[in-house]
Coordinates of C-alpha atoms in Angstrom, one line a residue:
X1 CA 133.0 -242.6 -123.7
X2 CA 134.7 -239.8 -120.7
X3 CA 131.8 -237.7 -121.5
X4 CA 129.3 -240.5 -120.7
X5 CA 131.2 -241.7 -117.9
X6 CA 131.2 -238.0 -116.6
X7 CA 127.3 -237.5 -116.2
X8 CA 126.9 -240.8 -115.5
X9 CA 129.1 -240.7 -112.2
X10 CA 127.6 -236.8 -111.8
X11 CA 123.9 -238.9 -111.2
X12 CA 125.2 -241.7 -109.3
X13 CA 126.7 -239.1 -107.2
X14 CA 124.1 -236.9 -106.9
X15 CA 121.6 -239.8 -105.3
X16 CA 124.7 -241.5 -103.1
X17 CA 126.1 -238.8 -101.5
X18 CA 124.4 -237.1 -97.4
X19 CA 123.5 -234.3 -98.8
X20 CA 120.6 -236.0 -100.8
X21 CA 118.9 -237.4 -98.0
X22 CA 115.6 -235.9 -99.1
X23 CA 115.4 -238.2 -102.4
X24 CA 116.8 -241.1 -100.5
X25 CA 114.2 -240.8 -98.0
X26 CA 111.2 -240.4 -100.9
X27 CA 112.8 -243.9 -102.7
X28 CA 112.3 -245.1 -99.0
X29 CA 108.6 -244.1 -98.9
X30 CA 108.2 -245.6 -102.0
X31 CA 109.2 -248.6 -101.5
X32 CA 108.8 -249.7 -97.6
X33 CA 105.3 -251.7 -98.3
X34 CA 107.1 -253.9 -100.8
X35 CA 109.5 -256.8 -101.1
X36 CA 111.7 -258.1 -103.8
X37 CA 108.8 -260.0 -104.9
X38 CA 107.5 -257.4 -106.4
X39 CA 110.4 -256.3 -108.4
X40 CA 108.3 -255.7 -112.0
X41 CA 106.3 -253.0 -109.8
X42 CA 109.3 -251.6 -108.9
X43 CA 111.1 -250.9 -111.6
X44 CA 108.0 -249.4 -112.9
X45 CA 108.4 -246.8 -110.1
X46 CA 111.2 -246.4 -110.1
X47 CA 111.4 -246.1 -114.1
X48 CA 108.8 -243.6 -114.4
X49 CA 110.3 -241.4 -111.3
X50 CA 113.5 -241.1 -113.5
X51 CA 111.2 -240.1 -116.2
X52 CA 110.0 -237.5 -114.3
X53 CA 113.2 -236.2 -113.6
X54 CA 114.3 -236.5 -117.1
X55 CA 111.2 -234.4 -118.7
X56 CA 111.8 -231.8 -115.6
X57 CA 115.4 -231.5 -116.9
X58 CA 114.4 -231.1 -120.2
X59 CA 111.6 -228.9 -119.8
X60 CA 113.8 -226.5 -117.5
X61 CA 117.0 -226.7 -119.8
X62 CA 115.4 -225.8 -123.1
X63 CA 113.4 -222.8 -121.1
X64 CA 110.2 -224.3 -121.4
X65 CA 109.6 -223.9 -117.7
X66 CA 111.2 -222.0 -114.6
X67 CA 110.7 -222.4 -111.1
X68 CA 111.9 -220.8 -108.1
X69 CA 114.1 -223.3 -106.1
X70 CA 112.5 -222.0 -102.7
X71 CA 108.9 -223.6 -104.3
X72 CA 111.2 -226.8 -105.7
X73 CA 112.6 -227.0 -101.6
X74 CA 109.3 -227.1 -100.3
X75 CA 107.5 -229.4 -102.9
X76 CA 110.2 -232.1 -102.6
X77 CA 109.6 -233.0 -98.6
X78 CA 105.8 -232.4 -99.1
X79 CA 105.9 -235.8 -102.0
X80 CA 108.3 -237.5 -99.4
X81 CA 105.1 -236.1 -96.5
X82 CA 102.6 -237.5 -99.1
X83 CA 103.7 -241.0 -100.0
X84 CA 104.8 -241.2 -96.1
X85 CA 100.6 -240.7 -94.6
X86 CA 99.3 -242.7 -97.5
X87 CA 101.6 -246.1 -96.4
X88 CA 100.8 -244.8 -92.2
X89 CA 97.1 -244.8 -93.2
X90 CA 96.8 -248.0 -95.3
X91 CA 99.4 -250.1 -93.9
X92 CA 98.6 -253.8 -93.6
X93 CA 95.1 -253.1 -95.4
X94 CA 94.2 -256.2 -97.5
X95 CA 93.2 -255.6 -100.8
X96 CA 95.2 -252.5 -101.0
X97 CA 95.3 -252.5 -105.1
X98 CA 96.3 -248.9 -106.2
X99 CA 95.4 -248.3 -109.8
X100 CA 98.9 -248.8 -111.5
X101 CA 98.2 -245.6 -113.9
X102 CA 97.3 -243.6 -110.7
X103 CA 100.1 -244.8 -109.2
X104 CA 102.2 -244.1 -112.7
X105 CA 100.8 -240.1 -113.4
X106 CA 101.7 -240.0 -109.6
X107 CA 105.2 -241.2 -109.6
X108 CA 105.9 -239.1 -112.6
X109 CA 104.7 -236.0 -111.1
X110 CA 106.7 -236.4 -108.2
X111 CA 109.7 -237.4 -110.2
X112 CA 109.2 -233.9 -112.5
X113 CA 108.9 -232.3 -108.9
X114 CA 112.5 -233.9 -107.6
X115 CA 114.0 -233.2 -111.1
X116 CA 113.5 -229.8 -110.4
X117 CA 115.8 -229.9 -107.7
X118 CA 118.4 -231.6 -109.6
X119 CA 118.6 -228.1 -112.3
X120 CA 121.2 -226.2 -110.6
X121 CA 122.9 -228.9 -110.0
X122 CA 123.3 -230.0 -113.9
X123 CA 123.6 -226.3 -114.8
X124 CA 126.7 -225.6 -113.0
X125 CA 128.5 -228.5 -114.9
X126 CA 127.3 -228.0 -118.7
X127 CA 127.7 -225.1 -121.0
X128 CA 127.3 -227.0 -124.7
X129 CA 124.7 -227.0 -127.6
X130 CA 121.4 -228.1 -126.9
X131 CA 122.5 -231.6 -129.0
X132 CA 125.2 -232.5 -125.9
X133 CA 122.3 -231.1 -123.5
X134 CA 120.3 -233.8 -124.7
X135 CA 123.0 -236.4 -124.3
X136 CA 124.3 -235.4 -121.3
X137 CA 120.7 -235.2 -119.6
X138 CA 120.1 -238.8 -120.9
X139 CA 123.9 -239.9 -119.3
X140 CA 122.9 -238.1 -116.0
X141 CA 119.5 -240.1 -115.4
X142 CA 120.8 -243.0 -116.3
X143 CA 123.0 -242.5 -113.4
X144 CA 120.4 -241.3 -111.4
X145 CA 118.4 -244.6 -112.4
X146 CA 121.3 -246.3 -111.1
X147 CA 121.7 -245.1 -108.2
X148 CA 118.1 -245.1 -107.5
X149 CA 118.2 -248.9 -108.0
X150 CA 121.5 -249.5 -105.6
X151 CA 119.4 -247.3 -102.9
X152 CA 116.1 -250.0 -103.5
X153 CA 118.5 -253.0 -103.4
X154 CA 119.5 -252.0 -99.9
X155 CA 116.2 -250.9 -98.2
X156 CA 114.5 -254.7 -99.6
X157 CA 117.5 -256.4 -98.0
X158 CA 117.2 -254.5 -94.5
X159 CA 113.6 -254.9 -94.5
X160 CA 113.9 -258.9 -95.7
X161 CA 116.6 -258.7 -92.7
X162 CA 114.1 -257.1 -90.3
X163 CA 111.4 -259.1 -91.2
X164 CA 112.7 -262.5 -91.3
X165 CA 115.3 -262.1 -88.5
X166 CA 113.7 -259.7 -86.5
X167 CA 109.9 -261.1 -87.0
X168 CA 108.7 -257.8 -87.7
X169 CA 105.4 -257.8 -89.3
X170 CA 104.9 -256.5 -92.9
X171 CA 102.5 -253.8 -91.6
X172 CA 105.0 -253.1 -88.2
X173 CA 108.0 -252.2 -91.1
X174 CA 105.4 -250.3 -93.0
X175 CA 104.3 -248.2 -89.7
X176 CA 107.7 -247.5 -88.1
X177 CA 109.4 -246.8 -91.4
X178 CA 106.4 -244.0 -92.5
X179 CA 106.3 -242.7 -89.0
X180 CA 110.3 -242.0 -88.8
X181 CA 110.3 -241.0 -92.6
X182 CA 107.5 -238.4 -91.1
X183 CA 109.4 -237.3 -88.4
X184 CA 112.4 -236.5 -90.5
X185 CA 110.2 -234.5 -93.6
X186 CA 107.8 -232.6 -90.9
X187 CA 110.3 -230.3 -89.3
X188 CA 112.1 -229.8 -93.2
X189 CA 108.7 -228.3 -94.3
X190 CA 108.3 -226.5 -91.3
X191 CA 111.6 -225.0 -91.4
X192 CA 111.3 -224.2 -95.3
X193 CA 112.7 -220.3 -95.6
X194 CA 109.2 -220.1 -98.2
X195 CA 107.4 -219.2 -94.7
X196 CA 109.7 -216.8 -93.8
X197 CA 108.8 -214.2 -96.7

């Protein structure tokens, strides 16, 4: 049960803490064009971004694949760019129905994407057998799950809070929130030391 409670707090931590801004802000994008009405939807997203994670863990751990962390730096804020323009250029837009399996082999991309960052993370705190790899990968995402969920319950409230209180529009919330999630991703990619080489 310590062992569980270990990786468990190591994902929880690893999504609540100011130095992951980068994943908060892409659970941001993800979310700003919905409410908690549609909760099943998002549990799907966020389910299948942990996913991602998980099978990026995995796949890294056992060797399967390696990718250079200055590549993994830059990938992350160009999802968070991504999911950022698609919500600008569609907010408000009736009839808006993404395909929920695009939306799925999406998520899960990006989610294999942000897992990659999370691998020198998890290496520098496990050492064992490739059994209490496997365990301790599933304890860490379902931290990570966790945490992801806390972050969601708290952008739905300030956006019920900003809408209902405030009488900002759906699409207005949508707008603003893409624009400043923009603003803060832009000068991240720009600034990646990739360019430098």
């Amino acid at each position: 049960m310590s062992q569980f409670l270990i990786y468990f707090q190591l994902g929880l931590k690893h999504i609540l803490n100011i130095y992951s801004y980068d994943h908060i802000l892409f659970l941001i994008a993800l979310v700003i064009p919905l409410s908690f009405k549609d909760w099943k939807r998002i549990l799907v997203l966020v389910t299948t971004f942990t996913l991602g994670h998980t099978i990026a863990l995995l796949l890294s751990i056992y060797g399967i694949i390696a990718v250079k962390v200055a590549v993994v730096e830059l990938l992350i804020p160009i999802t968070i760019l991504i999911v950022a323009l698609f919500h600008l250029f569609t907010a408000g837009k009736s009839g808006k129905k993404e395909s929920i399996n695009l939306v799925f082999f999406i998520t899960l991309f990006f989610g294999i994407i942000h897992g990659l960052g999370f691998l020198n993370a998890f290496k520098s705190i496990h050492h064992g057998t490739s059994t209490s790899k496997l365990l301790a990968i599933l304890e860490f995402a379902l931290g990570i799950e966790t945490a992801q969920l806390v972050v969601i319950l708290i952008v739905l409230i300030i956006a019920y809070i900003v809408q209902t209180v405030f009488r900002f529009s759906k699409r207005d919330w949508t707008l603003v929130m893409s624009a400043f999630i923009i603003g803060v991703v832009l000068p991240i990619i720009i600034g990646n030391e990739i360019w430098l080489r």
